[in-house]
Backbone as JSON Lines, residues from 0, in Angstrom:
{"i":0,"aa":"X","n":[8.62,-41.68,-13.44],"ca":[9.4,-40.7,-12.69],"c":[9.36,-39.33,-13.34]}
{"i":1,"aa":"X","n":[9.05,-39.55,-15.17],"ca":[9.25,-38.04,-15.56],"c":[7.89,-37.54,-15.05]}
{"i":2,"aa":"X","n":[7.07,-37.82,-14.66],"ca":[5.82,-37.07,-14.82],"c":[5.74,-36.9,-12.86]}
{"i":3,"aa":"X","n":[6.23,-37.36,-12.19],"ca":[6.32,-36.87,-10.75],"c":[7.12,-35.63,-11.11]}
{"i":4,"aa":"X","n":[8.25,-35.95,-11.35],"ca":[8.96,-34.66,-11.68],"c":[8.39,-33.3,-12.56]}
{"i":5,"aa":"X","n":[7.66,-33.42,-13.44],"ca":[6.84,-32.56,-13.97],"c":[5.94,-31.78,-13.1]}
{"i":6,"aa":"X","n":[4.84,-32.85,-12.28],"ca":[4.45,-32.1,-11.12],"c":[4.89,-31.2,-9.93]}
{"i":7,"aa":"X","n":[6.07,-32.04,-9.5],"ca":[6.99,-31.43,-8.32],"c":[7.41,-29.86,-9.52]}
{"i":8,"aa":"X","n":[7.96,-29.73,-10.29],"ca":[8.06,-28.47,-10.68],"c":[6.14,-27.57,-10.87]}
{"i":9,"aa":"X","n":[5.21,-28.19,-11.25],"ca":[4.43,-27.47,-11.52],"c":[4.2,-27.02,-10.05]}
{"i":10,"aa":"X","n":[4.21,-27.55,-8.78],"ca":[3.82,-27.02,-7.72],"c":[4.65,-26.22,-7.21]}
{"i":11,"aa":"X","n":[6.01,-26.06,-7.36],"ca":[7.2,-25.25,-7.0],"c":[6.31,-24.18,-7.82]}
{"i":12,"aa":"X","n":[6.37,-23.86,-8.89],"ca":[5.74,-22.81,-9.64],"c":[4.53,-22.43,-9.07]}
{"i":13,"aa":"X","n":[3.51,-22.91,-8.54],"ca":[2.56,-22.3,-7.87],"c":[2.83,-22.5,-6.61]}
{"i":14,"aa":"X","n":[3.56,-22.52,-5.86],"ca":[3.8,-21.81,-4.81],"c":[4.52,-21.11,-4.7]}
{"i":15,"aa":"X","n":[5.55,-20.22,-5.79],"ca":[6.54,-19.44,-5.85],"c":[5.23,-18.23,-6.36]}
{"i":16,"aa":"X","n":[4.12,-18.66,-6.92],"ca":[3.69,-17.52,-7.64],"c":[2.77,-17.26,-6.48]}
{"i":17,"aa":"X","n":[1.96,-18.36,-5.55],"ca":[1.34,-18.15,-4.23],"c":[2.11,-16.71,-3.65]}
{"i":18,"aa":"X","n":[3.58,-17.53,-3.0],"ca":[4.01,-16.36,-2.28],"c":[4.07,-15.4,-2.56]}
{"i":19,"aa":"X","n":[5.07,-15.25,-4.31],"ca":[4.78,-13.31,-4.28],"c":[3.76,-12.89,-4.57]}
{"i":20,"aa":"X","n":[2.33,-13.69,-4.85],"ca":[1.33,-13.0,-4.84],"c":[0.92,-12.49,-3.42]}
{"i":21,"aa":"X","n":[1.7,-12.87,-2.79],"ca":[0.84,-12.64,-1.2],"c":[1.55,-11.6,-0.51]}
{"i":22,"aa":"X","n":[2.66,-11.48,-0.91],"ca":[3.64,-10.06,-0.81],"c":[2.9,-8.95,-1.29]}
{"i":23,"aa":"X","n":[3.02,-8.45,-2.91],"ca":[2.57,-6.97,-3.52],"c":[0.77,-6.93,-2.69]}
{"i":24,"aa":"X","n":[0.22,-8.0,-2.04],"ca":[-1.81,-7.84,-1.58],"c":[-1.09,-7.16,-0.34]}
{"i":25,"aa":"X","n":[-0.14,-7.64,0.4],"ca":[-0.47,-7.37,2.09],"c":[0.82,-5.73,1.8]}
{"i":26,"aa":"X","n":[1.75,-5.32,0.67],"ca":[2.43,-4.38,0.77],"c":[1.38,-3.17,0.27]}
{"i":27,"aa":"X","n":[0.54,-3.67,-0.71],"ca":[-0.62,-2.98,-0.97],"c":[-1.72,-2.37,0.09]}
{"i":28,"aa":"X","n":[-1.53,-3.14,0.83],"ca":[-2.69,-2.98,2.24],"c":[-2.13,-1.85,2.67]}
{"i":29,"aa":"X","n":[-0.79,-2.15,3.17],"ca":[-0.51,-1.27,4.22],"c":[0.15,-0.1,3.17]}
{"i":30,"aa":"X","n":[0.32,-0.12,2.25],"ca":[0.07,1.4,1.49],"c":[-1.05,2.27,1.78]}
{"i":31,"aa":"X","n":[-2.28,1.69,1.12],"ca":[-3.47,1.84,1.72],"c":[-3.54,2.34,2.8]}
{"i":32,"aa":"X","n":[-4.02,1.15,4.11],"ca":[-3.79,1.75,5.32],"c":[-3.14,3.13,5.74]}
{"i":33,"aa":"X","n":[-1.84,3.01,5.15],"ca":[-0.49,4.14,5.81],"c":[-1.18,5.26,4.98]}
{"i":34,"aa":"X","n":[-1.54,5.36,3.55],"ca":[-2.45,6.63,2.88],"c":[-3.9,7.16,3.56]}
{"i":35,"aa":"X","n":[-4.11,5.87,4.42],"ca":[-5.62,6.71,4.79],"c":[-5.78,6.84,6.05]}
{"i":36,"aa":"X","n":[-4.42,7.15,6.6],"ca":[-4.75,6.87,8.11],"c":[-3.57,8.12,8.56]}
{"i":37,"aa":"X","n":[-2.24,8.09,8.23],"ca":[-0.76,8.82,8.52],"c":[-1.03,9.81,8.09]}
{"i":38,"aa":"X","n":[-1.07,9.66,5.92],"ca":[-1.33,10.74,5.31],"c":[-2.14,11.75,5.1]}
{"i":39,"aa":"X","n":[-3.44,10.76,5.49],"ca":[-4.61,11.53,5.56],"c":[-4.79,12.34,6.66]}
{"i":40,"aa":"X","n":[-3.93,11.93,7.86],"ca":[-3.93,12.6,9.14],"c":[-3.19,13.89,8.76]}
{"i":41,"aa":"X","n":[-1.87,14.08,8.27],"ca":[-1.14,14.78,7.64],"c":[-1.48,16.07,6.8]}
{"i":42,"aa":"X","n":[-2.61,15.7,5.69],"ca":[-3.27,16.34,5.22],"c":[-4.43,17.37,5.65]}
{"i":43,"aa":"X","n":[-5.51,16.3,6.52],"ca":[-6.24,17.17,6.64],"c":[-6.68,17.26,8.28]}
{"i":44,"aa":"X","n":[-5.9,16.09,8.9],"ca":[-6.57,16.28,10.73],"c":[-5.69,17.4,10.95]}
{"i":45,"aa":"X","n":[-6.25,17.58,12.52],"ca":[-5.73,18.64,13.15],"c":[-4.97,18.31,14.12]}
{"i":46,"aa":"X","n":[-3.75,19.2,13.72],"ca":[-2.33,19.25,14.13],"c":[-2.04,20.4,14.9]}
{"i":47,"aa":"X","n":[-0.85,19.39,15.74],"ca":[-0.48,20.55,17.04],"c":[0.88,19.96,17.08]}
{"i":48,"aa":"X","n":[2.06,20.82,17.2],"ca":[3.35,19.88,17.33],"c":[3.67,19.57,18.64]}
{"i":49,"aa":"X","n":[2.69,19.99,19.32],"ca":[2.25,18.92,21.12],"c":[2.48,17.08,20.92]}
{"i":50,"aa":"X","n":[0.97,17.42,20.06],"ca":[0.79,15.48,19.66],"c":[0.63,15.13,17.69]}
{"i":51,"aa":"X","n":[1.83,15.68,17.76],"ca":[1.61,15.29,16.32],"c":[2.38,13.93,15.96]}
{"i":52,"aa":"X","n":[3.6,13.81,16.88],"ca":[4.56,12.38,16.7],"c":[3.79,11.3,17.08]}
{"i":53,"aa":"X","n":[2.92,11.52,18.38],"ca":[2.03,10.79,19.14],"c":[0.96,9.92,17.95]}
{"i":54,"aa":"X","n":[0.38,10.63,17.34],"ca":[-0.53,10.69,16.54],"c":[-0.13,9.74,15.05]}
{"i":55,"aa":"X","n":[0.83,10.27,14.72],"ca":[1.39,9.89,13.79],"c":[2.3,8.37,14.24]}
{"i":56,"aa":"X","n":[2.81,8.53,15.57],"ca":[3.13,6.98,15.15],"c":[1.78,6.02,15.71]}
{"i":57,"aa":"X","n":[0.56,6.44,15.89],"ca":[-0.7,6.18,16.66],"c":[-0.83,5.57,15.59]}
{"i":58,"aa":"X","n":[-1.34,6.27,14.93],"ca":[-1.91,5.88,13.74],"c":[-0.69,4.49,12.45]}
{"i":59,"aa":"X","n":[0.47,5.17,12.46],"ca":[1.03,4.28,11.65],"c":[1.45,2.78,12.32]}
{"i":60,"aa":"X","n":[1.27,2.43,13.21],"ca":[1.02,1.49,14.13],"c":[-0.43,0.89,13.91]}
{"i":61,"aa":"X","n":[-1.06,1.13,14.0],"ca":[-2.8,0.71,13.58],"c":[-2.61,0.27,12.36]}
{"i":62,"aa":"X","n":[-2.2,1.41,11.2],"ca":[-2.02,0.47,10.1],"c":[-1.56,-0.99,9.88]}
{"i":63,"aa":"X","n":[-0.54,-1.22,10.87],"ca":[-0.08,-2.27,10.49],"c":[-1.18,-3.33,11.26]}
{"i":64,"aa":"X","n":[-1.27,-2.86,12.11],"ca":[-2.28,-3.99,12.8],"c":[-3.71,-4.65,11.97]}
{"i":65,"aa":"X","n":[-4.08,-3.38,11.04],"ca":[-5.36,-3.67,10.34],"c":[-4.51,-4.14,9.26]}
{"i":66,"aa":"X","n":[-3.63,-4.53,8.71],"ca":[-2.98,-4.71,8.02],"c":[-2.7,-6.38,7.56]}
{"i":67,"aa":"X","n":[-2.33,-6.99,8.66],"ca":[-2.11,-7.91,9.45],"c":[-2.53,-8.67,10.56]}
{"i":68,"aa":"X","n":[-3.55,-9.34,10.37],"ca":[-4.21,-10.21,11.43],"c":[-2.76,-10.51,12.32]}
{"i":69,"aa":"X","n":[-2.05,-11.16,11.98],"ca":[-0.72,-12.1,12.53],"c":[-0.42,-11.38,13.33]}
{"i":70,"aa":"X","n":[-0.22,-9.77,12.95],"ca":[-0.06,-8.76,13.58],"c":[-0.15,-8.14,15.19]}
{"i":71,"aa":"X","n":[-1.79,-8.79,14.93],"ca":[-3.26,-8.13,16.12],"c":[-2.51,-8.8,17.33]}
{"i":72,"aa":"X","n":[-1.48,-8.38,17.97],"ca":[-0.93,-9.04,18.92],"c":[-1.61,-7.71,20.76]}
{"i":73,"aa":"X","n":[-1.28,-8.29,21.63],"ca":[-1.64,-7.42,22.72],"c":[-0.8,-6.87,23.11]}
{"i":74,"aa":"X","n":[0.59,-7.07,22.82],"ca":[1.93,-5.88,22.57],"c":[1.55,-4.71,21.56]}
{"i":75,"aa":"X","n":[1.14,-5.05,20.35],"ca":[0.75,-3.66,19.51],"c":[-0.27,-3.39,19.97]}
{"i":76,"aa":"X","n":[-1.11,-4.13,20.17],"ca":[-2.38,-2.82,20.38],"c":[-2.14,-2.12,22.03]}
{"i":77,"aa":"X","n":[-1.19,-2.62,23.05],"ca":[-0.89,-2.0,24.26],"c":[-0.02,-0.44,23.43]}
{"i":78,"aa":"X","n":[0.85,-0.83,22.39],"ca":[1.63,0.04,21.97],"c":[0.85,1.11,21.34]}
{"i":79,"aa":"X","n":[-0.1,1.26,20.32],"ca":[-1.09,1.85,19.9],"c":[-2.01,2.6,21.39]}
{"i":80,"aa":"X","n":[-2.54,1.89,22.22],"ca":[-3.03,2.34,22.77],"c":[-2.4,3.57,23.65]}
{"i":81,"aa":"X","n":[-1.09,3.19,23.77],"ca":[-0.14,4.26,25.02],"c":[0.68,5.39,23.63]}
{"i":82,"aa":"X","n":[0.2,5.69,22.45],"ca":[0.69,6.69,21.76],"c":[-0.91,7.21,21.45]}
{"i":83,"aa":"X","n":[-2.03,6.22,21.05],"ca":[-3.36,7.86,21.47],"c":[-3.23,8.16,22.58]}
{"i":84,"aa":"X","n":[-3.07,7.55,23.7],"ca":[-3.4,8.22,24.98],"c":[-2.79,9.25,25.11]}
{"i":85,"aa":"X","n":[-1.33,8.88,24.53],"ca":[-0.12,10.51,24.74],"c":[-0.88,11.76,23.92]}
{"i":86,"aa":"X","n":[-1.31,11.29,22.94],"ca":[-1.67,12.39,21.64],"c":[-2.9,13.1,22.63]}
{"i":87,"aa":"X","n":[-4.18,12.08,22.76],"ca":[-5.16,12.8,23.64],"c":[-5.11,13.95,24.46]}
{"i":88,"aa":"X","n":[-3.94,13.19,25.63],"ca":[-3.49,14.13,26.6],"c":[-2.82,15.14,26.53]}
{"i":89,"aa":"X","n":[-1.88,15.24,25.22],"ca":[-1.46,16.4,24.89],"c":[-2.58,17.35,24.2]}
{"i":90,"aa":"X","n":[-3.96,17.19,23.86],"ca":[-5.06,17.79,23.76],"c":[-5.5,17.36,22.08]}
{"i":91,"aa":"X","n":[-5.11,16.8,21.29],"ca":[-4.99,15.69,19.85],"c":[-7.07,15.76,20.22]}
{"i":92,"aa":"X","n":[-7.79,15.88,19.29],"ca":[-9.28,15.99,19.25],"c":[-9.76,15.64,17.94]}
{"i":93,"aa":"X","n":[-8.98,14.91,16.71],"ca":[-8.95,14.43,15.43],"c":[-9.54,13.51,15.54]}
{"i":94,"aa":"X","n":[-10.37,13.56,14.83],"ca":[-11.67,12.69,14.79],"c":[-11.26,10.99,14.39]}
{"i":95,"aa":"X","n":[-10.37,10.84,13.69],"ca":[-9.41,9.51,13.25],"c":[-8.51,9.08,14.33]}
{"i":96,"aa":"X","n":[-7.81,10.48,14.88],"ca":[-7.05,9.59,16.67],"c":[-7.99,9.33,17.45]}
{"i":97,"aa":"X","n":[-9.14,10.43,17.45],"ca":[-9.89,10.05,18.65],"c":[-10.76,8.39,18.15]}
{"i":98,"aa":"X","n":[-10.96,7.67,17.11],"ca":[-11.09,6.55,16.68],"c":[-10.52,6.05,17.85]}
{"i":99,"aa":"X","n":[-9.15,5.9,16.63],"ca":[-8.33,5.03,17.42],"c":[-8.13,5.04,18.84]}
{"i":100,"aa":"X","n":[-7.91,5.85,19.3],"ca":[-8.23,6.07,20.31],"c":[-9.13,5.19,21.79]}
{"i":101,"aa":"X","n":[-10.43,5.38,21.21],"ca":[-11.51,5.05,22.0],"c":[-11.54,3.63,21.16]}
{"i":102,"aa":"X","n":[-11.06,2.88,20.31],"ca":[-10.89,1.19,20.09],"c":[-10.04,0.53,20.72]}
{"i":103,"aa":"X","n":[-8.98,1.35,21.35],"ca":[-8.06,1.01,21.57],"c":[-7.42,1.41,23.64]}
{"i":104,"aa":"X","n":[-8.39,2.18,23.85],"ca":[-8.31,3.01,25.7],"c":[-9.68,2.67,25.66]}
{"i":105,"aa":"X","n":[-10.32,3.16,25.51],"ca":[-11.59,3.68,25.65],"c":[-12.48,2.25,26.01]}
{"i":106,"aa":"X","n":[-11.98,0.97,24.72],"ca":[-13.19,-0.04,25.14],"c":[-12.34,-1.34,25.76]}
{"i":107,"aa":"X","n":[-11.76,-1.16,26.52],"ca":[-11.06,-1.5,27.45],"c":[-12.29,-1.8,28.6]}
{"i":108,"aa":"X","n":[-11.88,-2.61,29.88],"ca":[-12.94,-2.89,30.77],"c":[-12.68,-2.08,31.61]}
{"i":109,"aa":"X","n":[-13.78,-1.47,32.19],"ca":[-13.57,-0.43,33.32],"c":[-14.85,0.68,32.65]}
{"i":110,"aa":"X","n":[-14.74,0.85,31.39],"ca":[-15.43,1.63,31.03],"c":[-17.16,1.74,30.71]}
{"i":111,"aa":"X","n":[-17.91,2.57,31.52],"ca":[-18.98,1.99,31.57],"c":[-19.37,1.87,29.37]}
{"i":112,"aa":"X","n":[-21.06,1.18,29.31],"ca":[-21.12,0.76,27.98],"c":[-21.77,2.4,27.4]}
{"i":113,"aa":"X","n":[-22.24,2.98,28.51],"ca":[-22.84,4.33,27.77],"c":[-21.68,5.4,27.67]}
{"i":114,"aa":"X","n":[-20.83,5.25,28.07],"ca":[-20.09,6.38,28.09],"c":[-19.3,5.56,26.51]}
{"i":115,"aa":"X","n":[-18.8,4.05,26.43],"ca":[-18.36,3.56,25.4],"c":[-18.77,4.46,24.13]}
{"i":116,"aa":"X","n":[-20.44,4.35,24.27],"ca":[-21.62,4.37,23.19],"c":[-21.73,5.95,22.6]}
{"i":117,"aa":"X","n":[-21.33,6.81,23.5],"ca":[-21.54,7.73,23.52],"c":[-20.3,8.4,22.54]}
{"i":118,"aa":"X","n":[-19.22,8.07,23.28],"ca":[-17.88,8.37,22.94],"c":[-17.72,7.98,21.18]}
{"i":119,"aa":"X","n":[-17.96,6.91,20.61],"ca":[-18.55,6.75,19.8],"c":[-19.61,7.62,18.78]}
{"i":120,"aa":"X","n":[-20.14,7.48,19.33],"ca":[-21.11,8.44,18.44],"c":[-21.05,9.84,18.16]}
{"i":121,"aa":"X","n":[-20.03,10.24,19.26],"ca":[-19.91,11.42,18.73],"c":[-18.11,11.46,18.09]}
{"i":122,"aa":"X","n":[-17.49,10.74,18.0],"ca":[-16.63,10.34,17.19],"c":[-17.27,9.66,15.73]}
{"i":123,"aa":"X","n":[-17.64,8.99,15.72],"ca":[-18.7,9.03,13.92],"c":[-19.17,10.17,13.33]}
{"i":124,"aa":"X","n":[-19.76,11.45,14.36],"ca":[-20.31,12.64,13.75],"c":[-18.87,13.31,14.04]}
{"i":125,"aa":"X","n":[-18.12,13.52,13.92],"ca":[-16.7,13.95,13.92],"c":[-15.82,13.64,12.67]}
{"i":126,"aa":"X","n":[-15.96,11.88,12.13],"ca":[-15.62,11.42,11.16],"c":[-16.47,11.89,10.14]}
{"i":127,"aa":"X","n":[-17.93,11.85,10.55],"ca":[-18.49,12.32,8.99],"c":[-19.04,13.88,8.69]}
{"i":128,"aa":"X","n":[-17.94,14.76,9.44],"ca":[-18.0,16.06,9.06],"c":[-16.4,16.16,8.82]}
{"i":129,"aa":"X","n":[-15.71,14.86,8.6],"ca":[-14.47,14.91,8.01],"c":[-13.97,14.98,6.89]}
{"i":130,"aa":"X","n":[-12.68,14.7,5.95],"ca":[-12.66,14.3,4.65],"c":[-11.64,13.14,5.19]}
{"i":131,"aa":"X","n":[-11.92,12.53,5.75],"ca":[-11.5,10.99,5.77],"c":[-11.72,10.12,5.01]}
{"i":132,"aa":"X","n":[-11.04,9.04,4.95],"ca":[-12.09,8.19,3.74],"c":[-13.46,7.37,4.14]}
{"i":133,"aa":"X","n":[-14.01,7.12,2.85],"ca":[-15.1,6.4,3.15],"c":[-15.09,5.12,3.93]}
{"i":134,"aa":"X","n":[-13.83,4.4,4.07],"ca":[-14.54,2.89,4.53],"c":[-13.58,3.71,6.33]}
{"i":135,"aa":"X","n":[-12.89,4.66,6.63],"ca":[-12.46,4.95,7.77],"c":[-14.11,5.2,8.27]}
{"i":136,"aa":"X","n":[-14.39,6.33,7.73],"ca":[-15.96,6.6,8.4],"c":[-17.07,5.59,8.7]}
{"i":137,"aa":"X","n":[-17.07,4.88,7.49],"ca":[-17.69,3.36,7.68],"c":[-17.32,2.36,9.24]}
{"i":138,"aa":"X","n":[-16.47,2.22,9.53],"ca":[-16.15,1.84,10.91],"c":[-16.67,2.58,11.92]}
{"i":139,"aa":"X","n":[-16.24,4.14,11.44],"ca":[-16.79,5.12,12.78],"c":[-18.08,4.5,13.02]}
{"i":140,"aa":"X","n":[-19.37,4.53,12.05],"ca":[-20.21,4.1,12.28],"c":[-21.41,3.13,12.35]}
{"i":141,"aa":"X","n":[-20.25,2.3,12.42],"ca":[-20.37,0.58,12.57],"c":[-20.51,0.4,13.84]}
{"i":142,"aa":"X","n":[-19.02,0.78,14.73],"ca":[-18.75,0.91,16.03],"c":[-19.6,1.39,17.2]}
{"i":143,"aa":"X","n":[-20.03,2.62,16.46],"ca":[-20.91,3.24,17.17],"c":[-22.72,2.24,17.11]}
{"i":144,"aa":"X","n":[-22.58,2.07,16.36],"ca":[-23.75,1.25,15.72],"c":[-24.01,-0.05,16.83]}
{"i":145,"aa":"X","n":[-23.0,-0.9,17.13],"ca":[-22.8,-1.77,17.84],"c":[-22.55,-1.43,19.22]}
{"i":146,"aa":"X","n":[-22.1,-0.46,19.44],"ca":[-21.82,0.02,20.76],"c":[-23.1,0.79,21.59]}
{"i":147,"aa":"X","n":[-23.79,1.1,20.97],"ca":[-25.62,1.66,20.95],"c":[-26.42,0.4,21.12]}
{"i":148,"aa":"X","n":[-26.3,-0.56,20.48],"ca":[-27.31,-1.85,20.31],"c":[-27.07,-2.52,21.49]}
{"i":149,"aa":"X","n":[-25.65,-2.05,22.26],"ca":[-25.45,-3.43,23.13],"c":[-25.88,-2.41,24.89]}
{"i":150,"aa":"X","n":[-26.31,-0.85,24.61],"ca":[-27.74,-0.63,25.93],"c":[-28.62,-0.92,25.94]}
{"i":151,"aa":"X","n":[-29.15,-0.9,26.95],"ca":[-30.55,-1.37,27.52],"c":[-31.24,-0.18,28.18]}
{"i":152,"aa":"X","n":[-32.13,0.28,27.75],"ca":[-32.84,-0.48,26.3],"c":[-32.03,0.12,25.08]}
{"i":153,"aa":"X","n":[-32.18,-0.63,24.38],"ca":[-31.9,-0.25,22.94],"c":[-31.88,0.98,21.73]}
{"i":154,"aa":"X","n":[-30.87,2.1,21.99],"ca":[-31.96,3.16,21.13],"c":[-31.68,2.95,19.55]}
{"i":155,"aa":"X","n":[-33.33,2.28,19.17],"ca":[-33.37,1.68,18.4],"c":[-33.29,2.63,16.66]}
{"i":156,"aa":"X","n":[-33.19,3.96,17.63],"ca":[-33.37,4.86,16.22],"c":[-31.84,5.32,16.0]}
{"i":157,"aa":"X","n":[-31.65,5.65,17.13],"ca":[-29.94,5.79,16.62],"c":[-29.07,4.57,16.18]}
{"i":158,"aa":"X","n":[-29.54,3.51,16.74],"ca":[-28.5,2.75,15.95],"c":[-28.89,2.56,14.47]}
{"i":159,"aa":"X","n":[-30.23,2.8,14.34],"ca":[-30.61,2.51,13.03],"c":[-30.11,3.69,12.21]}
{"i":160,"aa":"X","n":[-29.74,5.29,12.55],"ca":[-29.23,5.81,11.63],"c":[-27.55,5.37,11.47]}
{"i":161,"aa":"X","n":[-26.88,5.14,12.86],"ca":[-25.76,5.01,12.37],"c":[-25.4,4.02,11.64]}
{"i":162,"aa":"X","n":[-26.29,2.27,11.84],"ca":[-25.98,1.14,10.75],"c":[-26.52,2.33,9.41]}
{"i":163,"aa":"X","n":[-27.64,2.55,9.1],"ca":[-27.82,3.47,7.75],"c":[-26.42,4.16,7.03]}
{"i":164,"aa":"X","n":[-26.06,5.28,7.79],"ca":[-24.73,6.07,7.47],"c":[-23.67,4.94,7.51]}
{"i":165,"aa":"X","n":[-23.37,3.75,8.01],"ca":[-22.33,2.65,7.87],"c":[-22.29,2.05,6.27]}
{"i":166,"aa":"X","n":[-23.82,2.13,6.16],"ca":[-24.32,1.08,4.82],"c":[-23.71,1.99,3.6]}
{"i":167,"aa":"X","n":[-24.17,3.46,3.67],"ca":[-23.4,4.28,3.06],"c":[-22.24,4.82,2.7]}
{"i":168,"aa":"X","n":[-21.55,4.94,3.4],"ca":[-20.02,5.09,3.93],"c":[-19.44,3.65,2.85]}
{"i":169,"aa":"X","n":[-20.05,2.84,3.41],"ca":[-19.56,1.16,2.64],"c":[-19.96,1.08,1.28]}
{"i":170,"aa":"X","n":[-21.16,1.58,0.8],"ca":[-21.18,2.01,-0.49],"c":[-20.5,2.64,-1.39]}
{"i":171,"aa":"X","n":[-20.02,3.8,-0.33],"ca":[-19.47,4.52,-1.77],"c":[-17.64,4.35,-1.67]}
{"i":172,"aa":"X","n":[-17.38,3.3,-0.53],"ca":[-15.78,2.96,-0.72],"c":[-16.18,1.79,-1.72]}
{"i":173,"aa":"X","n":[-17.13,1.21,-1.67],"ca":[-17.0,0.34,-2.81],"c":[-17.16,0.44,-4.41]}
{"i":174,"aa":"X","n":[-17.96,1.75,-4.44],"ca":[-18.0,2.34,-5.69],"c":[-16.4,2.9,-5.65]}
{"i":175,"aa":"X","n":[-15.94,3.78,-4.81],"ca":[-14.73,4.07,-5.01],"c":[-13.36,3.48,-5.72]}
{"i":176,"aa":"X","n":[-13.52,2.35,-5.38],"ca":[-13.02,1.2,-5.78],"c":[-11.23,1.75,-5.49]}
{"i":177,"aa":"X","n":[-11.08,2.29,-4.25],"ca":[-10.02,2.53,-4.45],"c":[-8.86,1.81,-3.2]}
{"i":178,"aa":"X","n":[-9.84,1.34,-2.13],"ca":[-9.67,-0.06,-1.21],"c":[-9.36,-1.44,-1.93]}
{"i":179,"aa":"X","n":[-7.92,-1.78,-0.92],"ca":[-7.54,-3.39,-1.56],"c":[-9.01,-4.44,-1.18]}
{"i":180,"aa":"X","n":[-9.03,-5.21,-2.04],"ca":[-10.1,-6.3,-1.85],"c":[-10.02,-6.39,-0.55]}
{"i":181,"aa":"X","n":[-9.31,-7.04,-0.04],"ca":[-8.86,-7.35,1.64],"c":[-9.51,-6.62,2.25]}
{"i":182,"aa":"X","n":[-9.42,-5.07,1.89],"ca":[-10.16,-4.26,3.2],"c":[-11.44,-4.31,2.75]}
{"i":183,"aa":"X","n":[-11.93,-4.51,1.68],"ca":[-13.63,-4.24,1.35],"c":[-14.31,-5.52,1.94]}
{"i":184,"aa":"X","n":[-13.12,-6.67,2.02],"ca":[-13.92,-8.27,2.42],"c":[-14.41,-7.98,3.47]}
{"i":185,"aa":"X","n":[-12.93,-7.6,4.26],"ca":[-13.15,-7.51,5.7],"c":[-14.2,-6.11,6.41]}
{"i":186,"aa":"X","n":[-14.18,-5.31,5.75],"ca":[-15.34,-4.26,6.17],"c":[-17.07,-4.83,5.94]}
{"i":187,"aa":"X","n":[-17.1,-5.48,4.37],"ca":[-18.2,-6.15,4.26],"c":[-18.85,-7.44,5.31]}
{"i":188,"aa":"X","n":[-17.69,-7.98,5.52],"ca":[-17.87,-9.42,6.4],"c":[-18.27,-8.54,8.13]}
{"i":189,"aa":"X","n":[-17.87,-7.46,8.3],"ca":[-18.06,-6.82,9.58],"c":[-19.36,-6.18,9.81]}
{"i":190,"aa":"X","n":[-19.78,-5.53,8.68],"ca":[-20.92,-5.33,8.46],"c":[-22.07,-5.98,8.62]}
């Protein structure tokens, strides 16, 4: 009996240390997230006090969603989607709302795949004449990357620069080293 009991405490102990390890990774994320998405909007996108609340809760809403798989519900991303749309329409042209944005309105059904593709791509060259971060831009042109590959025919040179500029973008957030593991898995695994 003493040595069940020995165990039953050793596993209480690793699952007490499980959980709060799993607290400071996912409060870490959405630090992250909320720094490279709110703040960074804050800092350096372009602001209008039209759509700046729009924008700002656009964006801090996304965070949590990339944040949180559990999250990725079709209530938040309806909610996300109806605060870019406000920001848009109030005239919002930030290369990080307009992201979100067009992931979130834009590739919705209804929309043809070239106008998708397009919208895209020139949202990636928007992101990478930004100071956004590297793995934000990395998506820009991932997205676009995938959203190019899936016309007919194929333009096989543009998608090949934008996977190129993706590969890059992903490089140097990983040299950066300043992304939680979590987001480098999940950017790498997307890749």
């Amino acid at each position: 009996m003493k040595a069940l009991g020995h165990w039953q405490t050793w596993l209480g102990i690793l699952l007490l240390v499980a959980a709060t390890s799993c607290s400071p990774s996912t409060e870490r994320r959405l630090k992250w997230n909320l720094r490279t998405t709110v703040k960074d909007y804050e800092k350096i996108g372009r602001h209008d006090p039209k759509w700046d609340a729009a924008a700002n809760e656009a964006l801090t809403l996304y965070s949590q969603w990339r944040t949180e798989p559990e999250k990725q519900t079709d209530a938040l991303a309806q909610q996300i989607a109806q605060k870019c749309e406000s920001a848009v329409t109030a005239g919002c042209r930030d290369a990080l709302v307009s992201y979100v944005h067009t992931r979130f309105v834009l590739n919705r059904p209804g929309h043809a795949p070239e106008e998708i593709a397009s919208t895209h791509r020139q949202i990636a060259q928007g992101l990478k004449a930004s100071h956004y971060s590297s793995l934000r831009k990395f998506y820009g042109f991932l997205r676009a990357g995938e959203h190019l590959y899936a016309l007919k025919p194929i333009p096989k040179l543009e998608v090949t620069e934008m996977m190129n500029d993706a590969a890059t973008q992903l490089s140097l957030a990983l040299k950066e080293d300043d992304a939680p593991y979590g987001e480098l898995v999940q950017a790498s695994r997307a890749f």
